[in-house]
Amino acid sequence: MIAVRHHRGARALAGALLFLDDARGAAMGEVVELTQPGQPARRGQVIDAGDGVTVIQILEDPQGLSPARVTITLTGAVAEAPVGRDLLGRTLTGVGAPLDGLPAPIGEALRPVWGAPMNPARRHPPGDVIETGVSAIDGLNTLVRGQKLPVFSGAGLPALELAAQIVEHARAGGGEPFAVVFAAIGITARETRLFVERFRDSPAMARSVLYLNETRDPTIEQLLTPRYALAQAEFLAFEAGMHVLVVMADVAHYCETLRQVAAARDEVPGRRGYPGYMYTDLATLFERAGVLQGRAGSLTQLPILTMPDDDITHPIPDLTGYITEGQVVLSRELHAQGVFPPIDVLPSLSRLMNAGIGAGKTAREHRRWADQLYASYARGREARMMATIVGEAGLSDPDRRALGFATRFERELVGQGATRRTIADTIAAGWRLLESLPRDDLERLDDDTWARRPGAAAGEGA
Amino acid sequence: MTSATTTTTATPGAVLTRVTGTLAEARPLRDAGLYELVRVGAHGLLGEIIRFTGDAAVLQIYEDTTGLALGAPVVATGAPLTVALGPGLLGAILDGVGRPLRELAAASGDFVAPGAAAPTLDPARRWRFEPRAAVGDQVAAGDLLGVVEEQPGFEHRVLVPPGAGGEVVELRGGDVTVDEPVGRLGDGTVVRLAQRWPLRQPRPVAERLPADRPLVTGQRVFDLLFPLAEGGTIAVPGGFGTGKTVIEHGLARHAAADVVVFVGCGERGNEMAEVVQEFPRLVDPRSGRPVMERTVLIVNTSNMPVVAREASVYLGVSIAEYYRDMGYRVAVMVDSLSRWAEALRDIAARLQEMPGEEGYPTHLASRLGQLYERAGRARVHGTPARTGAVSLVCAVSPPGGDFAEPVTQASLRVAGGLWALDPALAQKRQFPAVDWATSYSLYVDATASWLTERAGVPWAELRARVLGLLQRDAELREIAGLLGHEALQDRDRATIEVARMVREHLLGQSAFDPNDASSSVEKTGCMAQLAVATLDAAEAALDAGATIDELELVAVRRAFAALRTGPGDELPARAAAVEAAIAALHRRPAGGAP
Ligand SMILES: Nc1ncnc2c1ncn2[C@@H]1O[C@H](COP(=O)(O)OP(=O)(O)OP(=O)(O)O)[C@@H](O)[C@H]1O
Ligand SMILES: [Mg+2]
């Protein structure tokens, strides 16, 4: 790329797109500075470089810009962010400017925010558990380091509360260095407060970096915020050797912005108006999770997204589910019943769970324990539905027992409230629930597993 | 500046005049050919000419274009996108355009840098070449010239390349690299261990043959109900999390093929990492060697360049055809074909082509058809006479899990079978989540006699009985859901109970249980027969006056489950235990009931 060049005036300006004639040497993704007398400086980036016309996407509010008076500076560089351990404890804007009254962070290095794909042959398969302290996750949908596990939420459901609780309670295991990077993408001031104030003064803040793009900030910046966060997270994970948990909220806002930009460019819309490349675009965020061979750290993602209309087939959750390694789904019914966290374990799944559990990791019988809890709960939920049609009396005996089990499962195991449970506590609580059913109802448990449950009376199950 | 090797025609002065995303334009570039490869910019990014307008060539770029600037030099290479075919492919991990990922990492680190280059086959490695033809022999395309032991016990056959032939003028054995000449033919062809092949062009065969036997998958639901034939094609559509990848990985591990080509097209890096870690340690019971030694992995994850996804599928099929030509049975898995189709869509949109359904280009169906056509069983060219097969199993990722979308529909028109995955079953953790009402296989008849002979049970009959049971069960459960459990007769309840056993333990198979992950044909046949016998015994007891509560179905189910998860060598003993439980199904309490 060549050096800095200045252009006075643009050919056209349409929304957040600026069209420039004869931009010699313009490069794909090149950072552009826009200045105009009486206006704040703005930034943009080249999204279509051409000998005829070059298209620049303005990354801030374009209001007040005039194509005749603006000066366009092509900087000769692609977007880079300062990253480093000195950013821990800081609160920054969505593009890395200080929000906490301290000077701008210097960082240990500058990194391109777009990143580069990990070489798949250099990845190490994830297999070490992160204890979140939440039973429905640790017990039934275990999160492992290097995984991307989104929370599928609905409008008004406490996804951020759950994320905040996890951020406070999570442990990487083995006392290894742990850090949190939070990317707020178009969330409200109320939500920010909820999340930020909760640990501004807690010990968790010292190991966290917050990138905040709120509703009132330029929406277009939302395309950069998660990438600033991920560039920082990659540095902490793969160069500073830390286990990093990246929380992004709300991915739905990110997708709306992507759609807006596509519409502004007159692109052929895909499903429900979202661009056809949304899968790939989201993948360039989510696939930055992982573990690398021979490097100490890991990058784990917990993206939060609100399902429009609670519809899991909507393109936003759908494409996300096609990229991530499972999902944690929140339930409106459970929330209405006061269950916190309102996690519906039936549609939830951690695809990497098996790699993280078992003897030497969590508990030897963890898999079968989880399978049995899941099966009994699923049967109970089905029975609950059937009972609404045929009445409880129309149920078979095992179905009636499963129905009672399901209710206790929701209240006691899932609905733990704000407390932190160790994985051992979670497993013990699960066994207590299972023991309330007759042995014959527990078909997923072989005799050996049953006999080895903690608290099994000596000689039983022989 | 002008690097004038025989294969490189530099177009002096061609520079980049536009770049947007994966698409670029260079001019003046008229004298290059359509689909010719180009190198772009200082880093030499790989691109391909896909259109000419005026004096400009439109390029699709196989790498990340961030930072690529107007005015950057563009050099045409004189050749289309090709892959080097030769020993060293087995066990390799390649990206979508055939670069070995481990070597790329050694050159450019843990993250893939644009412009990084490494040859597909290790140019320094020496192979022991043993000639199997003699100077003076008359040879034609496909004839055997010699062999190389590519992996322990695996014979890599060096053949006369398509289109070549004549008298063998020179041929010598010895330790050679893939690029060193080992001989010469009368038509001037220099014989080397490696040859280059244009990815998008099918390799010719002598005669296409119909399917005649199954490619045993090790998954009971497929082998019993919806078999795959050698040389067959199957589409596996399913919403996210329905188990497509687990099925594809299971096939790569257990399918009875000589060579497996796995194309991870636009999917997850962690999944591939798992394969890369596991396959070298997993032993193929048929060869006693690590599974990795029969596997070629092609990996272009979802965050890697989109254009390379399109190429990756052709790369996989070309490699498969190459081993087929040697006379091997090759299985190709593509996960997921939808990401390939989306790459087509992406390119078409950037070219501002008229979009067809859901934005896909109108040529989607024909391109997909051509791809599926590259599978099949065939008599291949050359002597000694031999047949080979390429089987193709493609995962499809329909938006919202709804099959009424272009990629699924186009696949159904050309595939020989459908393994339809159902999110409702997946959510119930009924895996493999195959919807038996929608799925089908056109290979049922062609494979039945082979299976019957191998398993020693009447395959077609068992298949029909099991399908019939499942159908009846679905009807009965609908009734029970409306009217309550009480509305059912004892006979119906027995059907439901046995069907539950069939769904959970015969068709259900856990990919994570080492004893259950793969099922031999014998075990599958045995389990199917016992399930049917259970139903017959229950109905006979009820006919003889017993009530459902007197039947010890739980005991049968326990024994059946134990058979499922038992080690292979205990199959006879565990089957006998199920038979005993069936015999004891109705044991009236002493003294008799009133
Ligand atoms: N045979 C099986 N045995 C046990 N678990 C299974 C099986 N098949 C699928 N699963 C479970 O379902 C999860 C999802 O399966 P898989 O990754 O194959 O889905 P997919 O269809 O490929 O989804 P996507 O389209 O998002 O890639 C697995 O992680 C596993 O937990
Ligand atoms: Mg998959």
PDB file of N, CA and C in Angstrom, chain B residues 174-248:
ATOM      1  N   GLY B 174      13.470 -47.083  -8.689  1.00  0.00           N
ATOM      2  CA  GLY B 174      14.410 -46.391  -7.822  1.00  0.00           C
ATOM      3  C   GLY B 174      13.706 -45.429  -6.897  1.00  0.00           C
ATOM      4  N   ASP B 175      14.500 -44.734  -6.093  1.00  0.00           N
ATOM      5  CA  ASP B 175      13.948 -43.771  -5.143  1.00  0.00           C
ATOM      6  C   ASP B 175      13.881 -42.407  -5.805  1.00  0.00           C
ATOM      7  N   VAL B 176      12.674 -41.955  -6.062  1.00  0.00           N
ATOM      8  CA  VAL B 176      12.521 -40.713  -6.817  1.00  0.00           C
ATOM      9  C   VAL B 176      11.545 -39.768  -6.120  1.00  0.00           C
ATOM     10  N   THR B 177      11.654 -38.488  -6.455  1.00  0.00           N
ATOM     11  CA  THR B 177      10.665 -37.522  -5.983  1.00  0.00           C
ATOM     12  C   THR B 177       9.474 -37.546  -6.933  1.00  0.00           C
ATOM     13  N   VAL B 178       8.400 -36.864  -6.553  1.00  0.00           N
ATOM     14  CA  VAL B 178       7.206 -36.896  -7.401  1.00  0.00           C
ATOM     15  C   VAL B 178       7.434 -36.209  -8.740  1.00  0.00           C
ATOM     16  N   ASP B 179       8.412 -35.317  -8.809  1.00  0.00           N
ATOM     17  CA  ASP B 179       8.606 -34.553 -10.046  1.00  0.00           C
ATOM     18  C   ASP B 179       9.693 -35.109 -10.956  1.00  0.00           C
ATOM     19  N   GLU B 180      10.492 -36.051 -10.458  1.00  0.00           N
ATOM     20  CA  GLU B 180      11.575 -36.588 -11.284  1.00  0.00           C
ATOM     21  C   GLU B 180      11.031 -37.548 -12.334  1.00  0.00           C
ATOM     22  N   PRO B 181      11.582 -37.505 -13.569  1.00  0.00           N
ATOM     23  CA  PRO B 181      11.136 -38.438 -14.599  1.00  0.00           C
ATOM     24  C   PRO B 181      11.543 -39.864 -14.230  1.00  0.00           C
ATOM     25  N   VAL B 182      10.637 -40.812 -14.432  1.00  0.00           N
ATOM     26  CA  VAL B 182      11.017 -42.220 -14.264  1.00  0.00           C
ATOM     27  C   VAL B 182      10.921 -42.959 -15.590  1.00  0.00           C
ATOM     28  N   GLY B 183      10.487 -42.259 -16.627  1.00  0.00           N
ATOM     29  CA  GLY B 183      10.403 -42.920 -17.911  1.00  0.00           C
ATOM     30  C   GLY B 183       9.834 -42.016 -18.972  1.00  0.00           C
ATOM     31  N   ARG B 184       9.658 -42.583 -20.168  1.00  0.00           N
ATOM     32  CA  ARG B 184       9.170 -41.803 -21.293  1.00  0.00           C
ATOM     33  C   ARG B 184       8.355 -42.718 -22.182  1.00  0.00           C
ATOM     34  N   LEU B 185       7.297 -42.188 -22.780  1.00  0.00           N
ATOM     35  CA  LEU B 185       6.459 -42.972 -23.682  1.00  0.00           C
ATOM     36  C   LEU B 185       6.684 -42.510 -25.118  1.00  0.00           C
ATOM     37  N   GLY B 186       6.240 -43.359 -26.047  1.00  0.00           N
ATOM     38  CA  GLY B 186       6.437 -43.076 -27.465  1.00  0.00           C
ATOM     39  C   GLY B 186       5.847 -41.748 -27.909  1.00  0.00           C
ATOM     40  N   ASP B 187       4.762 -41.316 -27.266  1.00  0.00           N
ATOM     41  CA  ASP B 187       4.151 -40.047 -27.691  1.00  0.00           C
ATOM     42  C   ASP B 187       4.855 -38.842 -27.071  1.00  0.00           C
ATOM     43  N   GLY B 188       5.977 -39.100 -26.410  1.00  0.00           N
ATOM     44  CA  GLY B 188       6.723 -37.994 -25.824  1.00  0.00           C
ATOM     45  C   GLY B 188       6.382 -37.719 -24.375  1.00  0.00           C
ATOM     46  N   THR B 189       5.365 -38.384 -23.829  1.00  0.00           N
ATOM     47  CA  THR B 189       4.982 -38.168 -22.433  1.00  0.00           C
ATOM     48  C   THR B 189       6.120 -38.571 -21.498  1.00  0.00           C
ATOM     49  N   VAL B 190       6.487 -37.666 -20.624  1.00  0.00           N
ATOM     50  CA  VAL B 190       7.487 -37.994 -19.609  1.00  0.00           C
ATOM     51  C   VAL B 190       6.739 -38.567 -18.407  1.00  0.00           C
ATOM     52  N   VAL B 191       7.116 -39.737 -17.973  1.00  0.00           N
ATOM     53  CA  VAL B 191       6.418 -40.378 -16.862  1.00  0.00           C
ATOM     54  C   VAL B 191       7.011 -39.889 -15.542  1.00  0.00           C
ATOM     55  N   ARG B 192       6.127 -39.373 -14.688  1.00  0.00           N
ATOM     56  CA  ARG B 192       6.520 -38.960 -13.348  1.00  0.00           C
ATOM     57  C   ARG B 192       5.516 -39.566 -12.373  1.00  0.00           C
ATOM     58  N   LEU B 193       5.842 -39.531 -11.103  1.00  0.00           N
ATOM     59  CA  LEU B 193       4.884 -40.051 -10.118  1.00  0.00           C
ATOM     60  C   LEU B 193       3.675 -39.130 -10.004  1.00  0.00           C
ATOM     61  N   ALA B 194       3.878 -37.833 -10.249  1.00  0.00           N
ATOM     62  CA  ALA B 194       2.772 -36.887 -10.106  1.00  0.00           C
ATOM     63  C   ALA B 194       2.335 -36.366 -11.464  1.00  0.00           C
ATOM     64  N   GLN B 195       1.069 -36.077 -11.585  1.00  0.00           N
ATOM     65  CA  GLN B 195       0.534 -35.428 -12.783  1.00  0.00           C
ATOM     66  C   GLN B 195      -0.397 -34.318 -12.327  1.00  0.00           C
ATOM     67  N   ARG B 196      -0.566 -33.310 -13.183  1.00  0.00           N
ATOM     68  CA  ARG B 196      -1.466 -32.219 -12.816  1.00  0.00           C
ATOM     69  C   ARG B 196      -2.821 -32.444 -13.488  1.00  0.00           C
ATOM     70  N   TRP B 197      -3.874 -32.066 -12.772  1.00  0.00           N
ATOM     71  CA  TRP B 197      -5.210 -32.266 -13.327  1.00  0.00           C
ATOM     72  C   TRP B 197      -6.077 -31.028 -13.052  1.00  0.00           C
ATOM     73  N   PRO B 198      -6.785 -30.528 -14.094  1.00  0.00           N
ATOM     74  CA  PRO B 198      -7.680 -29.383 -13.852  1.00  0.00           C
ATOM     75  C   PRO B 198      -8.887 -29.825 -13.040  1.00  0.00           C
ATOM     76  N   LEU B 199      -9.079 -29.157 -11.904  1.00  0.00           N
ATOM     77  CA  LEU B 199     -10.076 -29.589 -10.917  1.00  0.00           C
ATOM     78  C   LEU B 199     -11.486 -29.796 -11.455  1.00  0.00           C
ATOM     79  N   ARG B 200     -11.883 -28.894 -12.326  1.00  0.00           N
ATOM     80  CA  ARG B 200     -13.304 -28.892 -12.689  1.00  0.00           C
ATOM     81  C   ARG B 200     -13.629 -29.889 -13.791  1.00  0.00           C
ATOM     82  N   GLN B 201     -12.609 -30.600 -14.255  1.00  0.00           N
ATOM     83  CA  GLN B 201     -12.825 -31.524 -15.364  1.00  0.00           C
ATOM     84  C   GLN B 201     -12.891 -32.964 -14.867  1.00  0.00           C
ATOM     85  N   PRO B 202     -13.989 -33.686 -15.171  1.00  0.00           N
ATOM     86  CA  PRO B 202     -14.085 -35.084 -14.716  1.00  0.00           C
ATOM     87  C   PRO B 202     -13.012 -35.939 -15.383  1.00  0.00           C
ATOM     88  N   ARG B 203     -12.450 -36.888 -14.654  1.00  0.00           N
ATOM     89  CA  ARG B 203     -11.493 -37.814 -15.256  1.00  0.00           C
ATOM     90  C   ARG B 203     -12.281 -38.924 -15.958  1.00  0.00           C
ATOM     91  N   PRO B 204     -11.831 -39.292 -17.164  1.00  0.00           N
ATOM     92  CA  PRO B 204     -12.632 -40.230 -17.975  1.00  0.00           C
ATOM     93  C   PRO B 204     -12.602 -41.666 -17.441  1.00  0.00           C
ATOM     94  N   VAL B 205     -13.680 -42.417 -17.715  1.00  0.00           N
ATOM     95  CA  VAL B 205     -13.722 -43.839 -17.385  1.00  0.00           C
ATOM     96  C   VAL B 205     -14.083 -44.608 -18.657  1.00  0.00           C
ATOM     97  N   ALA B 206     -13.857 -45.945 -18.642  1.00  0.00           N
ATOM     98  CA  ALA B 206     -14.171 -46.753 -19.819  1.00  0.00           C
ATOM     99  C   ALA B 206     -15.666 -47.002 -19.916  1.00  0.00           C
ATOM    100  N   GLU B 207     -16.284 -47.323 -18.769  1.00  0.00           N
ATOM    101  CA  GLU B 207     -17.701 -47.673 -18.806  1.00  0.00           C
ATOM    102  C   GLU B 207     -18.298 -47.458 -17.420  1.00  0.00           C
ATOM    103  N   ARG B 208     -19.432 -46.825 -17.382  1.00  0.00           N
ATOM    104  CA  ARG B 208     -20.097 -46.631 -16.085  1.00  0.00           C
ATOM    105  C   ARG B 208     -20.905 -47.884 -15.771  1.00  0.00           C
ATOM    106  N   LEU B 209     -20.864 -48.328 -14.532  1.00  0.00           N
ATOM    107  CA  LEU B 209     -21.536 -49.573 -14.151  1.00  0.00           C
ATOM    108  C   LEU B 209     -22.623 -49.280 -13.122  1.00  0.00           C
ATOM    109  N   PRO B 210     -23.677 -50.107 -13.114  1.00  0.00           N
ATOM    110  CA  PRO B 210     -24.720 -49.900 -12.103  1.00  0.00           C
ATOM    111  C   PRO B 210     -24.229 -50.346 -10.719  1.00  0.00           C
ATOM    112  N   ALA B 211     -24.890 -49.840  -9.689  1.00  0.00           N
ATOM    113  CA  ALA B 211     -24.550 -50.222  -8.321  1.00  0.00           C
ATOM    114  C   ALA B 211     -24.833 -51.709  -8.144  1.00  0.00           C
ATOM    115  N   ASP B 212     -23.956 -52.426  -7.415  1.00  0.00           N
ATOM    116  CA  ASP B 212     -24.223 -53.843  -7.210  1.00  0.00           C
ATOM    117  C   ASP B 212     -24.048 -54.285  -5.776  1.00  0.00           C
ATOM    118  N   ARG B 213     -23.461 -53.430  -4.938  1.00  0.00           N
ATOM    119  CA  ARG B 213     -23.366 -53.831  -3.540  1.00  0.00           C
ATOM    120  C   ARG B 213     -23.241 -52.604  -2.650  1.00  0.00           C
ATOM    121  N   PRO B 214     -23.516 -52.803  -1.375  1.00  0.00           N
ATOM    122  CA  PRO B 214     -23.553 -51.639  -0.496  1.00  0.00           C
ATOM    123  C   PRO B 214     -22.149 -51.160  -0.128  1.00  0.00           C
ATOM    124  N   LEU B 215     -22.066 -49.897   0.205  1.00  0.00           N
ATOM    125  CA  LEU B 215     -20.908 -49.388   0.919  1.00  0.00           C
ATOM    126  C   LEU B 215     -21.365 -49.364   2.374  1.00  0.00           C
ATOM    127  N   VAL B 216     -20.911 -50.357   3.128  1.00  0.00           N
ATOM    128  CA  VAL B 216     -21.415 -50.511   4.492  1.00  0.00           C
ATOM    129  C   VAL B 216     -20.974 -49.308   5.324  1.00  0.00           C
ATOM    130  N   THR B 217     -21.962 -48.643   5.956  1.00  0.00           N
ATOM    131  CA  THR B 217     -21.666 -47.406   6.671  1.00  0.00           C
ATOM    132  C   THR B 217     -21.367 -47.646   8.143  1.00  0.00           C
ATOM    133  N   GLY B 218     -21.825 -48.772   8.668  1.00  0.00           N
ATOM    134  CA  GLY B 218     -21.680 -49.011  10.105  1.00  0.00           C
ATOM    135  C   GLY B 218     -22.787 -48.364  10.924  1.00  0.00           C
ATOM    136  N   GLN B 219     -23.678 -47.621  10.252  1.00  0.00           N
ATOM    137  CA  GLN B 219     -24.835 -47.033  10.936  1.00  0.00           C
ATOM    138  C   GLN B 219     -26.041 -47.912  10.623  1.00  0.00           C
ATOM    139  N   ARG B 220     -26.659 -48.457  11.671  1.00  0.00           N
ATOM    140  CA  ARG B 220     -27.749 -49.409  11.451  1.00  0.00           C
ATOM    141  C   ARG B 220     -28.904 -48.807  10.674  1.00  0.00           C
ATOM    142  N   VAL B 221     -29.248 -47.564  10.993  1.00  0.00           N
ATOM    143  CA  VAL B 221     -30.415 -46.978  10.327  1.00  0.00           C
ATOM    144  C   VAL B 221     -30.186 -46.885   8.825  1.00  0.00           C
ATOM    145  N   PHE B 222     -28.959 -46.671   8.420  1.00  0.00           N
ATOM    146  CA  PHE B 222     -28.685 -46.588   6.978  1.00  0.00           C
ATOM    147  C   PHE B 222     -28.535 -47.980   6.371  1.00  0.00           C
ATOM    148  N   ASP B 223     -27.684 -48.790   6.959  1.00  0.00           N
ATOM    149  CA  ASP B 223     -27.445 -50.102   6.360  1.00  0.00           C
ATOM    150  C   ASP B 223     -28.730 -50.933   6.301  1.00  0.00           C
ATOM    151  N   LEU B 224     -29.586 -50.785   7.313  1.00  0.00           N
ATOM    152  CA  LEU B 224     -30.813 -51.568   7.336  1.00  0.00           C
ATOM    153  C   LEU B 224     -31.907 -50.944   6.469  1.00  0.00           C
ATOM    154  N   LEU B 225     -32.121 -49.644   6.642  1.00  0.00           N
ATOM    155  CA  LEU B 225     -33.290 -49.035   6.001  1.00  0.00           C
ATOM    156  C   LEU B 225     -32.982 -48.260   4.719  1.00  0.00           C
ATOM    157  N   PHE B 226     -31.882 -47.520   4.720  1.00  0.00           N
ATOM    158  CA  PHE B 226     -31.605 -46.632   3.579  1.00  0.00           C
ATOM    159  C   PHE B 226     -30.164 -46.797   3.125  1.00  0.00           C
ATOM    160  N   PRO B 227     -29.844 -47.946   2.531  1.00  0.00           N
ATOM    161  CA  PRO B 227     -28.436 -48.260   2.272  1.00  0.00           C
ATOM    162  C   PRO B 227     -27.795 -47.353   1.226  1.00  0.00           C
ATOM    163  N   LEU B 228     -26.492 -47.201   1.382  1.00  0.00           N
ATOM    164  CA  LEU B 228     -25.661 -46.507   0.399  1.00  0.00           C
ATOM    165  C   LEU B 228     -24.986 -47.579  -0.444  1.00  0.00           C
ATOM    166  N   ALA B 229     -24.980 -47.396  -1.755  1.00  0.00           N
ATOM    167  CA  ALA B 229     -24.290 -48.352  -2.616  1.00  0.00           C
ATOM    168  C   ALA B 229     -22.892 -47.835  -2.928  1.00  0.00           C
ATOM    169  N   GLU B 230     -22.002 -48.747  -3.256  1.00  0.00           N
ATOM    170  CA  GLU B 230     -20.691 -48.331  -3.745  1.00  0.00           C
ATOM    171  C   GLU B 230     -20.887 -47.571  -5.043  1.00  0.00           C
ATOM    172  N   GLY B 231     -20.381 -46.347  -5.087  1.00  0.00           N
ATOM    173  CA  GLY B 231     -20.596 -45.510  -6.252  1.00  0.00           C
ATOM    174  C   GLY B 231     -21.891 -44.725  -6.186  1.00  0.00           C
ATOM    175  N   GLY B 232     -22.599 -44.850  -5.088  1.00  0.00           N
ATOM    176  CA  GLY B 232     -23.875 -44.153  -4.933  1.00  0.00           C
ATOM    177  C   GLY B 232     -23.695 -42.730  -4.425  1.00  0.00           C
ATOM    178  N   THR B 233     -24.791 -41.982  -4.461  1.00  0.00           N
ATOM    179  CA  THR B 233     -24.764 -40.611  -3.954  1.00  0.00           C
ATOM    180  C   THR B 233     -25.931 -40.404  -2.997  1.00  0.00           C
ATOM    181  N   ILE B 234     -25.675 -39.694  -1.917  1.00  0.00           N
ATOM    182  CA  ILE B 234     -26.703 -39.445  -0.913  1.00  0.00           C
ATOM    183  C   ILE B 234     -26.634 -37.976  -0.527  1.00  0.00           C
ATOM    184  N   ALA B 235     -27.805 -37.359  -0.380  1.00  0.00           N
ATOM    185  CA  ALA B 235     -27.868 -36.009   0.180  1.00  0.00           C
ATOM    186  C   ALA B 235     -28.349 -36.125   1.623  1.00  0.00           C
ATOM    187  N   VAL B 236     -27.714 -35.373   2.510  1.00  0.00           N
ATOM    188  CA  VAL B 236     -28.062 -35.428   3.931  1.00  0.00           C
ATOM    189  C   VAL B 236     -28.444 -34.031   4.409  1.00  0.00           C
ATOM    190  N   PRO B 237     -29.693 -33.616   4.145  1.00  0.00           N
ATOM    191  CA  PRO B 237     -30.086 -32.300   4.619  1.00  0.00           C
ATOM    192  C   PRO B 237     -30.561 -32.336   6.067  1.00  0.00           C
ATOM    193  N   GLY B 238     -30.332 -31.261   6.768  1.00  0.00           N
ATOM    194  CA  GLY B 238     -30.807 -31.159   8.147  1.00  0.00           C
ATOM    195  C   GLY B 238     -30.437 -29.810   8.712  1.00  0.00           C
ATOM    196  N   GLY B 239     -31.312 -29.282   9.544  1.00  0.00           N
ATOM    197  CA  GLY B 239     -31.051 -27.998  10.199  1.00  0.00           C
ATOM    198  C   GLY B 239     -29.815 -28.080  11.076  1.00  0.00           C
ATOM    199  N   PHE B 240     -29.443 -26.974  11.675  1.00  0.00           N
ATOM    200  CA  PHE B 240     -28.221 -26.994  12.467  1.00  0.00           C
ATOM    201  C   PHE B 240     -28.383 -27.912  13.683  1.00  0.00           C
ATOM    202  N   GLY B 241     -27.321 -28.634  13.970  1.00  0.00           N
ATOM    203  CA  GLY B 241     -27.330 -29.506  15.133  1.00  0.00           C
ATOM    204  C   GLY B 241     -28.121 -30.790  14.970  1.00  0.00           C
ATOM    205  N   THR B 242     -28.492 -31.145  13.752  1.00  0.00           N
ATOM    206  CA  THR B 242     -29.253 -32.379  13.578  1.00  0.00           C
ATOM    207  C   THR B 242     -28.346 -33.593  13.387  1.00  0.00           C
ATOM    208  N   GLY B 243     -27.045 -33.379  13.283  1.00  0.00           N
ATOM    209  CA  GLY B 243     -26.134 -34.523  13.260  1.00  0.00           C
ATOM    210  C   GLY B 243     -25.482 -34.819  11.927  1.00  0.00           C
ATOM    211  N   LYS B 244     -25.470 -33.859  11.015  1.00  0.00           N
ATOM    212  CA  LYS B 244     -24.852 -34.088   9.707  1.00  0.00           C
ATOM    213  C   LYS B 244     -23.362 -34.392   9.843  1.00  0.00           C
ATOM    214  N   THR B 245     -22.701 -33.558  10.615  1.00  0.00           N
ATOM    215  CA  THR B 245     -21.253 -33.717  10.727  1.00  0.00           C
ATOM    216  C   THR B 245     -20.894 -35.012  11.447  1.00  0.00           C
ATOM    217  N   VAL B 246     -21.661 -35.350  12.465  1.00  0.00           N
ATOM    218  CA  VAL B 246     -21.389 -36.601  13.172  1.00  0.00           C
ATOM    219  C   VAL B 246     -21.540 -37.781  12.213  1.00  0.00           C
ATOM    220  N   ILE B 247     -22.550 -37.730  11.353  1.00  0.00           N
ATOM    221  CA  ILE B 247     -22.738 -38.796  10.368  1.00  0.00           C
ATOM    222  C   ILE B 247     -21.570 -38.832   9.386  1.00  0.00           C
ATOM    223  N   GLU B 248     -21.186 -37.683   8.877  1.00  0.00           N
ATOM    224  CA  GLU B 248     -20.090 -37.621   7.894  1.00  0.00           C
ATOM    225  C   GLU B 248     -18.776 -38.101   8.530  1.00  0.00           C
TER     226      GLU B 248
END
